[in-house]
């Protein structure tokens, strides 16, 4: 989503009383950087590590800790795709899978990728 439209989305989400969290992952160089940035913004179990497998293992505890509906606005994906294409693609695929898992569990979790350079 282009930054220009982000303010309008935030107004809508505020009216819908969604829990909105923003995370900047532009400087991420590894999966642990991406997950670490999200861990700073959202509660995770203490034992949960900085890998996608660890996040999957902690899924039920994460469901209990997070407030839904939850919208995670991730900034910096265009930079990540440009500088570390594999990490950017893995991030999108993994968050998409996490969105689906929450949906199947009955929780609304949406990831929005915000940026200014999408071309």
mmCIF file of N, CA and C in Angstrom:
data_model
loop_
_atom_site.group_PDB
_atom_site.id
_atom_site.type_symbol
_atom_site.label_atom_id
_atom_site.label_comp_id
_atom_site.label_asym_id
_atom_site.label_seq_id
_atom_site.Cartn_x
_atom_site.Cartn_y
_atom_site.Cartn_z
ATOM 1 N N UNK A 1 0.844 -1.163 0.000
ATOM 2 C CA UNK A 1 0.000 0.000 0.000
ATOM 3 C C UNK A 1 0.889 1.225 0.000
ATOM 4 N N UNK A 2 0.558 2.146 -0.848
ATOM 5 C CA UNK A 2 1.325 3.379 -0.924
ATOM 6 C C UNK A 2 1.091 4.206 0.341
ATOM 7 N N UNK A 3 2.143 4.841 0.814
ATOM 8 C CA UNK A 3 2.072 5.672 2.027
ATOM 9 C C UNK A 3 0.961 6.719 1.955
ATOM 10 N N UNK A 4 0.674 7.202 0.756
ATOM 11 C CA UNK A 4 -0.355 8.233 0.580
ATOM 12 C C UNK A 4 -1.711 7.739 1.084
ATOM 13 N N UNK A 5 -2.000 6.471 0.900
ATOM 14 C CA UNK A 5 -3.299 5.914 1.283
ATOM 15 C C UNK A 5 -3.327 5.379 2.709
ATOM 16 N N UNK A 6 -2.185 5.366 3.371
ATOM 17 C CA UNK A 6 -2.103 4.789 4.702
ATOM 18 C C UNK A 6 -2.929 5.550 5.739
ATOM 19 N N UNK A 7 -2.961 6.856 5.664
ATOM 20 C CA UNK A 7 -3.744 7.642 6.625
ATOM 21 C C UNK A 7 -5.229 7.304 6.521
ATOM 22 N N UNK A 8 -5.718 7.144 5.311
ATOM 23 C CA UNK A 8 -7.119 6.786 5.117
ATOM 24 C C UNK A 8 -7.400 5.390 5.686
ATOM 25 N N UNK A 9 -6.496 4.459 5.461
ATOM 26 C CA UNK A 9 -6.655 3.114 6.017
ATOM 27 C C UNK A 9 -6.663 3.161 7.538
ATOM 28 N N UNK A 10 -5.767 3.939 8.126
ATOM 29 C CA UNK A 10 -5.721 4.024 9.594
ATOM 30 C C UNK A 10 -7.013 4.592 10.166
ATOM 31 N N UNK A 11 -7.600 5.592 9.496
ATOM 32 C CA UNK A 11 -8.887 6.132 9.955
ATOM 33 C C UNK A 11 -9.950 5.041 9.943
ATOM 34 N N UNK A 12 -9.998 4.282 8.862
ATOM 35 C CA UNK A 12 -10.966 3.189 8.753
ATOM 36 C C UNK A 12 -10.747 2.159 9.861
ATOM 37 N N UNK A 13 -9.499 1.782 10.088
ATOM 38 C CA UNK A 13 -9.190 0.786 11.110
ATOM 39 C C UNK A 13 -9.515 1.296 12.509
ATOM 40 N N UNK A 14 -9.265 2.569 12.752
ATOM 41 C CA UNK A 14 -9.620 3.161 14.043
ATOM 42 C C UNK A 14 -11.124 3.109 14.266
ATOM 43 N N UNK A 15 -11.898 3.450 13.221
ATOM 44 C CA UNK A 15 -13.357 3.384 13.325
ATOM 45 C C UNK A 15 -13.837 1.954 13.553
ATOM 46 N N UNK A 16 -13.131 0.986 12.970
ATOM 47 C CA UNK A 16 -13.495 -0.420 13.131
ATOM 48 C C UNK A 16 -12.954 -1.002 14.443
ATOM 49 N N UNK A 17 -12.236 -0.183 15.200
ATOM 50 C CA UNK A 17 -11.659 -0.578 16.484
ATOM 51 C C UNK A 17 -10.684 -1.752 16.364
ATOM 52 N N UNK A 18 -9.945 -1.751 15.288
ATOM 53 C CA UNK A 18 -8.917 -2.763 15.101
ATOM 54 C C UNK A 18 -7.657 -2.358 15.860
ATOM 55 N N UNK A 19 -6.944 -3.330 16.320
ATOM 56 C CA UNK A 19 -5.652 -3.105 16.943
ATOM 57 C C UNK A 19 -4.638 -2.971 15.803
ATOM 58 N N UNK A 20 -3.940 -1.848 15.732
ATOM 59 C CA UNK A 20 -3.003 -1.587 14.642
ATOM 60 C C UNK A 20 -1.599 -1.426 15.220
ATOM 61 N N UNK A 21 -0.651 -2.149 14.631
ATOM 62 C CA UNK A 21 0.740 -2.098 15.057
ATOM 63 C C UNK A 21 1.595 -1.860 13.818
ATOM 64 N N UNK A 22 2.552 -0.948 13.931
ATOM 65 C CA UNK A 22 3.452 -0.662 12.811
ATOM 66 C C UNK A 22 4.860 -1.122 13.149
ATOM 67 N N UNK A 23 5.513 -1.727 12.153
ATOM 68 C CA UNK A 23 6.871 -2.227 12.310
ATOM 69 C C UNK A 23 7.658 -1.860 11.063
ATOM 70 N N UNK A 24 8.878 -1.361 11.262
ATOM 71 C CA UNK A 24 9.752 -1.042 10.134
ATOM 72 C C UNK A 24 10.789 -2.149 9.997
ATOM 73 N N UNK A 25 10.815 -2.789 8.843
ATOM 74 C CA UNK A 25 11.763 -3.875 8.615
ATOM 75 C C UNK A 25 12.750 -3.540 7.501
ATOM 76 N N UNK A 26 12.861 -2.274 7.142
ATOM 77 C CA UNK A 26 13.722 -1.855 6.033
ATOM 78 C C UNK A 26 15.168 -2.260 6.242
ATOM 79 N N UNK A 27 15.660 -2.225 7.456
ATOM 80 C CA UNK A 27 17.057 -2.552 7.714
ATOM 81 C C UNK A 27 17.313 -4.010 8.020
ATOM 82 N N UNK A 28 16.291 -4.855 7.906
ATOM 83 C CA UNK A 28 16.451 -6.267 8.237
ATOM 84 C C UNK A 28 17.436 -6.942 7.293
ATOM 85 N N UNK A 29 18.287 -7.779 7.858
ATOM 86 C CA UNK A 29 19.234 -8.542 7.049
ATOM 87 C C UNK A 29 19.043 -10.043 7.212
ATOM 88 N N UNK A 30 18.114 -10.432 8.105
ATOM 89 C CA UNK A 30 17.886 -11.855 8.353
ATOM 90 C C UNK A 30 16.463 -12.059 8.873
ATOM 91 N N UNK A 31 16.050 -13.312 8.899
ATOM 92 C CA UNK A 31 14.741 -13.665 9.454
ATOM 93 C C UNK A 31 14.662 -13.223 10.909
ATOM 94 N N UNK A 32 15.737 -13.408 11.644
ATOM 95 C CA UNK A 32 15.709 -13.012 13.062
ATOM 96 C C UNK A 32 15.508 -11.511 13.218
ATOM 97 N N UNK A 33 15.999 -10.715 12.274
ATOM 98 C CA UNK A 33 15.755 -9.266 12.327
ATOM 99 C C UNK A 33 14.278 -8.954 12.116
ATOM 100 N N UNK A 34 13.649 -9.636 11.153
ATOM 101 C CA UNK A 34 12.230 -9.413 10.863
ATOM 102 C C UNK A 34 11.382 -9.808 12.068
ATOM 103 N N UNK A 35 11.592 -11.012 12.574
ATOM 104 C CA UNK A 35 10.806 -11.483 13.718
ATOM 105 C C UNK A 35 11.121 -10.663 14.962
ATOM 106 N N UNK A 36 12.375 -10.297 15.139
ATOM 107 C CA UNK A 36 12.751 -9.460 16.285
ATOM 108 C C UNK A 36 12.041 -8.124 16.274
ATOM 109 N N UNK A 37 11.906 -7.526 15.096
ATOM 110 C CA UNK A 37 11.197 -6.241 15.002
ATOM 111 C C UNK A 37 9.728 -6.404 15.369
ATOM 112 N N UNK A 38 9.110 -7.481 14.927
ATOM 113 C CA UNK A 38 7.705 -7.729 15.268
ATOM 114 C C UNK A 38 7.571 -8.028 16.759
ATOM 115 N N UNK A 39 8.528 -8.749 17.311
ATOM 116 C CA UNK A 39 8.502 -9.067 18.757
ATOM 117 C C UNK A 39 8.584 -7.809 19.616
ATOM 118 N N UNK A 40 9.228 -6.765 19.114
ATOM 119 C CA UNK A 40 9.301 -5.519 19.880
ATOM 120 C C UNK A 40 7.952 -4.816 19.933
ATOM 121 N N UNK A 41 7.104 -5.091 18.943
ATOM 122 C CA UNK A 41 5.811 -4.402 18.859
ATOM 123 C C UNK A 41 4.649 -5.232 19.394
ATOM 124 N N UNK A 42 4.797 -6.541 19.416
ATOM 125 C CA UNK A 42 3.712 -7.424 19.837
ATOM 126 C C UNK A 42 4.226 -8.421 20.867
ATOM 127 N N UNK A 43 3.354 -8.841 21.784
ATOM 128 C CA UNK A 43 3.795 -9.799 22.801
ATOM 129 C C UNK A 43 3.979 -11.209 22.228
ATOM 130 N N UNK A 44 5.095 -11.798 22.562
ATOM 131 C CA UNK A 44 5.413 -13.184 22.238
ATOM 132 C C UNK A 44 5.788 -13.892 23.528
ATOM 133 N N UNK A 45 5.628 -15.200 23.594
ATOM 134 C CA UNK A 45 6.098 -15.920 24.789
ATOM 135 C C UNK A 45 7.618 -15.750 24.943
ATOM 136 N N UNK A 46 8.073 -15.721 26.168
ATOM 137 C CA UNK A 46 9.507 -15.546 26.437
ATOM 138 C C UNK A 46 10.346 -16.600 25.727
ATOM 139 N N UNK A 47 9.848 -17.821 25.660
ATOM 140 C CA UNK A 47 10.630 -18.922 25.103
ATOM 141 C C UNK A 47 10.672 -18.924 23.575
ATOM 142 N N UNK A 48 9.837 -18.118 22.944
ATOM 143 C CA UNK A 48 9.753 -18.098 21.481
ATOM 144 C C UNK A 48 11.019 -17.484 20.894
ATOM 145 N N UNK A 49 11.636 -18.206 19.984
ATOM 146 C CA UNK A 49 12.866 -17.748 19.362
ATOM 147 C C UNK A 49 12.628 -16.820 18.184
ATOM 148 N N UNK A 50 13.658 -16.619 17.409
ATOM 149 C CA UNK A 50 13.616 -15.690 16.281
ATOM 150 C C UNK A 50 13.638 -16.433 14.951
ATOM 151 N N UNK A 51 12.861 -17.508 14.868
ATOM 152 C CA UNK A 51 12.730 -18.264 13.623
ATOM 153 C C UNK A 51 11.249 -18.470 13.325
ATOM 154 N N UNK A 52 10.942 -18.727 12.073
ATOM 155 C CA UNK A 52 9.542 -18.965 11.703
ATOM 156 C C UNK A 52 9.018 -20.232 12.376
ATOM 157 N N UNK A 53 9.859 -21.254 12.522
ATOM 158 C CA UNK A 53 9.434 -22.483 13.192
ATOM 159 C C UNK A 53 9.050 -22.203 14.642
ATOM 160 N N UNK A 54 9.815 -21.363 15.301
ATOM 161 C CA UNK A 54 9.524 -21.015 16.688
ATOM 162 C C UNK A 54 8.208 -20.251 16.789
ATOM 163 N N UNK A 55 7.947 -19.364 15.836
ATOM 164 C CA UNK A 55 6.674 -18.633 15.813
ATOM 165 C C UNK A 55 5.517 -19.615 15.624
ATOM 166 N N UNK A 56 5.682 -20.568 14.729
ATOM 167 C CA UNK A 56 4.632 -21.579 14.521
ATOM 168 C C UNK A 56 4.416 -22.402 15.789
ATOM 169 N N UNK A 57 5.503 -22.771 16.473
ATOM 170 C CA UNK A 57 5.381 -23.543 17.713
ATOM 171 C C UNK A 57 4.659 -22.753 18.797
ATOM 172 N N UNK A 58 4.780 -21.441 18.774
ATOM 173 C CA UNK A 58 4.173 -20.580 19.801
ATOM 174 C C UNK A 58 2.787 -20.086 19.398
ATOM 175 N N UNK A 59 2.238 -20.601 18.320
ATOM 176 C CA UNK A 59 1.006 -20.062 17.749
ATOM 177 C C UNK A 59 -0.114 -19.907 18.771
ATOM 178 N N UNK A 60 -0.415 -20.936 19.544
ATOM 179 C CA UNK A 60 -1.535 -20.859 20.496
ATOM 180 C C UNK A 60 -1.283 -19.802 21.568
ATOM 181 N N UNK A 61 -0.070 -19.700 22.054
ATOM 182 C CA UNK A 61 0.236 -18.687 23.064
ATOM 183 C C UNK A 61 0.190 -17.283 22.461
ATOM 184 N N UNK A 62 0.612 -17.162 21.226
ATOM 185 C CA UNK A 62 0.527 -15.870 20.542
ATOM 186 C C UNK A 62 -0.931 -15.472 20.385
ATOM 187 N N UNK A 63 -1.791 -16.416 20.025
ATOM 188 C CA UNK A 63 -3.233 -16.135 19.885
ATOM 189 C C UNK A 63 -3.812 -15.589 21.181
ATOM 190 N N UNK A 64 -3.366 -16.122 22.295
ATOM 191 C CA UNK A 64 -3.871 -15.667 23.597
ATOM 192 C C UNK A 64 -3.355 -14.274 23.955
ATOM 193 N N UNK A 65 -2.170 -13.931 23.480
ATOM 194 C CA UNK A 65 -1.539 -12.665 23.870
ATOM 195 C C UNK A 65 -1.950 -11.489 22.988
ATOM 196 N N UNK A 66 -2.258 -11.753 21.732
ATOM 197 C CA UNK A 66 -2.568 -10.678 20.802
ATOM 198 C C UNK A 66 -4.042 -10.311 20.861
ATOM 199 N N UNK A 67 -4.350 -9.037 20.604
ATOM 200 C CA UNK A 67 -5.739 -8.552 20.554
ATOM 201 C C UNK A 67 -6.188 -8.507 19.092
ATOM 202 N N UNK A 68 -7.308 -9.109 18.830
ATOM 203 C CA UNK A 68 -7.846 -9.167 17.461
ATOM 204 C C UNK A 68 -9.124 -8.350 17.381
ATOM 205 N N UNK A 69 -9.479 -7.825 16.216
ATOM 206 C CA UNK A 69 -8.745 -7.904 14.966
ATOM 207 C C UNK A 69 -7.437 -7.125 15.056
ATOM 208 N N UNK A 70 -6.421 -7.661 14.400
ATOM 209 C CA UNK A 70 -5.091 -7.080 14.441
ATOM 210 C C UNK A 70 -4.601 -6.814 13.023
ATOM 211 N N UNK A 71 -4.140 -5.596 12.800
ATOM 212 C CA UNK A 71 -3.536 -5.222 11.521
ATOM 213 C C UNK A 71 -2.083 -4.859 11.800
ATOM 214 N N UNK A 72 -1.188 -5.582 11.135
ATOM 215 C CA UNK A 72 0.239 -5.331 11.252
ATOM 216 C C UNK A 72 0.685 -4.584 10.001
ATOM 217 N N UNK A 73 1.087 -3.339 10.177
ATOM 218 C CA UNK A 73 1.576 -2.543 9.057
ATOM 219 C C UNK A 73 3.095 -2.689 9.039
ATOM 220 N N UNK A 74 3.587 -3.326 7.987
ATOM 221 C CA UNK A 74 5.025 -3.534 7.844
ATOM 222 C C UNK A 74 5.577 -2.530 6.839
ATOM 223 N N UNK A 75 6.505 -1.738 7.282
ATOM 224 C CA UNK A 75 7.153 -0.758 6.411
ATOM 225 C C UNK A 75 8.498 -1.327 5.947
ATOM 226 N N UNK A 76 8.907 -0.902 4.774
ATOM 227 C CA UNK A 76 10.234 -1.251 4.295
ATOM 228 C C UNK A 76 10.309 -2.432 3.355
ATOM 229 N N UNK A 77 9.175 -3.010 2.957
ATOM 230 C CA UNK A 77 9.241 -4.159 2.047
ATOM 231 C C UNK A 77 9.895 -3.809 0.714
ATOM 232 N N UNK A 78 9.602 -2.658 0.105
ATOM 233 C CA UNK A 78 10.300 -2.357 -1.157
ATOM 234 C C UNK A 78 11.819 -2.368 -1.006
ATOM 235 N N UNK A 79 12.330 -1.820 0.096
ATOM 236 C CA UNK A 79 13.772 -1.832 0.344
ATOM 237 C C UNK A 79 14.275 -3.257 0.538
ATOM 238 N N UNK A 80 13.529 -4.035 1.295
ATOM 239 C CA UNK A 80 13.915 -5.417 1.556
ATOM 240 C C UNK A 80 13.932 -6.235 0.265
ATOM 241 N N UNK A 81 12.940 -6.043 -0.581
ATOM 242 C CA UNK A 81 12.899 -6.758 -1.860
ATOM 243 C C UNK A 81 14.052 -6.338 -2.777
ATOM 244 N N UNK A 82 14.408 -5.081 -2.720
ATOM 245 C CA UNK A 82 15.506 -4.593 -3.547
ATOM 246 C C UNK A 82 16.858 -5.097 -3.037
ATOM 247 N N UNK A 83 17.057 -5.025 -1.717
ATOM 248 C CA UNK A 83 18.368 -5.321 -1.144
ATOM 249 C C UNK A 83 18.572 -6.791 -0.784
ATOM 250 N N UNK A 84 17.511 -7.443 -0.377
ATOM 251 C CA UNK A 84 17.574 -8.845 0.039
ATOM 252 C C UNK A 84 16.305 -9.551 -0.447
ATOM 253 N N UNK A 85 16.269 -9.760 -1.745
ATOM 254 C CA UNK A 85 15.066 -10.268 -2.400
ATOM 255 C C UNK A 85 14.543 -11.538 -1.745
ATOM 256 N N UNK A 86 15.413 -12.485 -1.474
ATOM 257 C CA UNK A 86 14.976 -13.750 -0.882
ATOM 258 C C UNK A 86 14.309 -13.531 0.472
ATOM 259 N N UNK A 87 14.904 -12.698 1.297
ATOM 260 C CA UNK A 87 14.336 -12.410 2.622
ATOM 261 C C UNK A 87 12.986 -11.705 2.483
ATOM 262 N N UNK A 88 12.877 -10.767 1.548
ATOM 263 C CA UNK A 88 11.608 -10.079 1.335
ATOM 264 C C UNK A 88 10.510 -11.039 0.906
ATOM 265 N N UNK A 89 10.826 -11.913 -0.030
ATOM 266 C CA UNK A 89 9.828 -12.883 -0.498
ATOM 267 C C UNK A 89 9.460 -13.873 0.602
ATOM 268 N N UNK A 90 10.456 -14.348 1.345
ATOM 269 C CA UNK A 90 10.172 -15.257 2.452
ATOM 270 C C UNK A 90 9.283 -14.591 3.502
ATOM 271 N N UNK A 91 9.536 -13.321 3.766
ATOM 272 C CA UNK A 91 8.738 -12.580 4.744
ATOM 273 C C UNK A 91 7.274 -12.527 4.307
ATOM 274 N N UNK A 92 7.039 -12.202 3.050
ATOM 275 C CA UNK A 92 5.667 -12.137 2.541
ATOM 276 C C UNK A 92 5.005 -13.506 2.606
ATOM 277 N N UNK A 93 5.703 -14.541 2.181
ATOM 278 C CA UNK A 93 5.136 -15.897 2.188
ATOM 279 C C UNK A 93 4.812 -16.343 3.608
ATOM 280 N N UNK A 94 5.718 -16.100 4.531
ATOM 281 C CA UNK A 94 5.502 -16.537 5.927
ATOM 282 C C UNK A 94 4.380 -15.761 6.605
ATOM 283 N N UNK A 95 4.323 -14.453 6.379
ATOM 284 C CA UNK A 95 3.226 -13.686 6.979
ATOM 285 C C UNK A 95 1.896 -14.064 6.345
ATOM 286 N N UNK A 96 1.887 -14.371 5.065
ATOM 287 C CA UNK A 96 0.663 -14.829 4.414
ATOM 288 C C UNK A 96 0.183 -16.136 5.053
ATOM 289 N N UNK A 97 1.098 -17.037 5.313
ATOM 290 C CA UNK A 97 0.764 -18.294 5.967
ATOM 291 C C UNK A 97 0.239 -18.056 7.383
ATOM 292 N N UNK A 98 0.853 -17.114 8.083
ATOM 293 C CA UNK A 98 0.400 -16.787 9.437
ATOM 294 C C UNK A 98 -1.001 -16.181 9.411
ATOM 295 N N UNK A 99 -1.271 -15.304 8.441
ATOM 296 C CA UNK A 99 -2.621 -14.744 8.275
ATOM 297 C C UNK A 99 -3.641 -15.865 8.086
ATOM 298 N N UNK A 100 -3.293 -16.823 7.240
ATOM 299 C CA UNK A 100 -4.200 -17.945 6.976
ATOM 300 C C UNK A 100 -4.426 -18.788 8.229
ATOM 301 N N UNK A 101 -3.373 -19.039 8.989
ATOM 302 C CA UNK A 101 -3.505 -19.823 10.220
ATOM 303 C C UNK A 101 -4.422 -19.135 11.226
ATOM 304 N N UNK A 102 -4.258 -17.831 11.384
ATOM 305 C CA UNK A 102 -5.137 -17.098 12.295
ATOM 306 C C UNK A 102 -6.574 -17.136 11.792
ATOM 307 N N UNK A 103 -6.765 -16.971 10.509
ATOM 308 C CA UNK A 103 -8.107 -17.007 9.940
ATOM 309 C C UNK A 103 -8.777 -18.348 10.200
ATOM 310 N N UNK A 104 -8.053 -19.430 9.985
ATOM 311 C CA UNK A 104 -8.601 -20.766 10.231
ATOM 312 C C UNK A 104 -8.932 -20.977 11.704
ATOM 313 N N UNK A 105 -8.191 -20.292 12.586
ATOM 314 C CA UNK A 105 -8.433 -20.388 14.027
ATOM 315 C C UNK A 105 -9.540 -19.442 14.484
ATOM 316 N N UNK A 106 -10.063 -18.619 13.565
ATOM 317 C CA UNK A 106 -11.164 -17.720 13.905
ATOM 318 C C UNK A 106 -10.741 -16.326 14.321
ATOM 319 N N UNK A 107 -9.487 -15.973 14.101
ATOM 320 C CA UNK A 107 -8.991 -14.646 14.464
ATOM 321 C C UNK A 107 -8.668 -13.859 13.200
ATOM 322 N N UNK A 108 -8.908 -12.562 13.254
ATOM 323 C CA UNK A 108 -8.644 -11.719 12.098
ATOM 324 C C UNK A 108 -7.288 -11.038 12.269
ATOM 325 N N UNK A 109 -6.339 -11.432 11.416
ATOM 326 C CA UNK A 109 -4.988 -10.884 11.402
ATOM 327 C C UNK A 109 -4.665 -10.538 9.956
ATOM 328 N N UNK A 110 -4.330 -9.264 9.729
ATOM 329 C CA UNK A 110 -4.052 -8.788 8.374
ATOM 330 C C UNK A 110 -2.708 -8.069 8.387
ATOM 331 N N UNK A 111 -1.898 -8.367 7.383
ATOM 332 C CA UNK A 111 -0.620 -7.687 7.216
ATOM 333 C C UNK A 111 -0.743 -6.746 6.022
ATOM 334 N N UNK A 112 -0.355 -5.495 6.242
ATOM 335 C CA UNK A 112 -0.356 -4.490 5.190
ATOM 336 C C UNK A 112 1.094 -4.068 4.991
ATOM 337 N N UNK A 113 1.550 -4.111 3.754
ATOM 338 C CA UNK A 113 2.911 -3.697 3.430
ATOM 339 C C UNK A 113 2.872 -2.269 2.917
ATOM 340 N N UNK A 114 3.462 -1.363 3.682
ATOM 341 C CA UNK A 114 3.428 0.065 3.328
ATOM 342 C C UNK A 114 4.784 0.484 2.783
ATOM 343 N N UNK A 115 4.760 1.314 1.765
ATOM 344 C CA UNK A 115 5.992 1.798 1.189
ATOM 345 C C UNK A 115 5.751 2.893 0.182
ATOM 346 N N UNK A 116 6.823 3.468 -0.313
ATOM 347 C CA UNK A 116 6.696 4.539 -1.291
ATOM 348 C C UNK A 116 7.223 4.146 -2.662
ATOM 349 N N UNK A 117 7.981 3.084 -2.752
ATOM 350 C CA UNK A 117 8.575 2.698 -4.038
ATOM 351 C C UNK A 117 8.178 1.276 -4.401
ATOM 352 N N UNK A 118 7.103 1.146 -5.130
ATOM 353 C CA UNK A 118 6.602 -0.178 -5.494
ATOM 354 C C UNK A 118 6.916 -0.547 -6.934
ATOM 355 N N UNK A 119 7.602 0.295 -7.658
ATOM 356 C CA UNK A 119 7.876 -0.047 -9.061
ATOM 357 C C UNK A 119 9.220 -0.735 -9.200
#
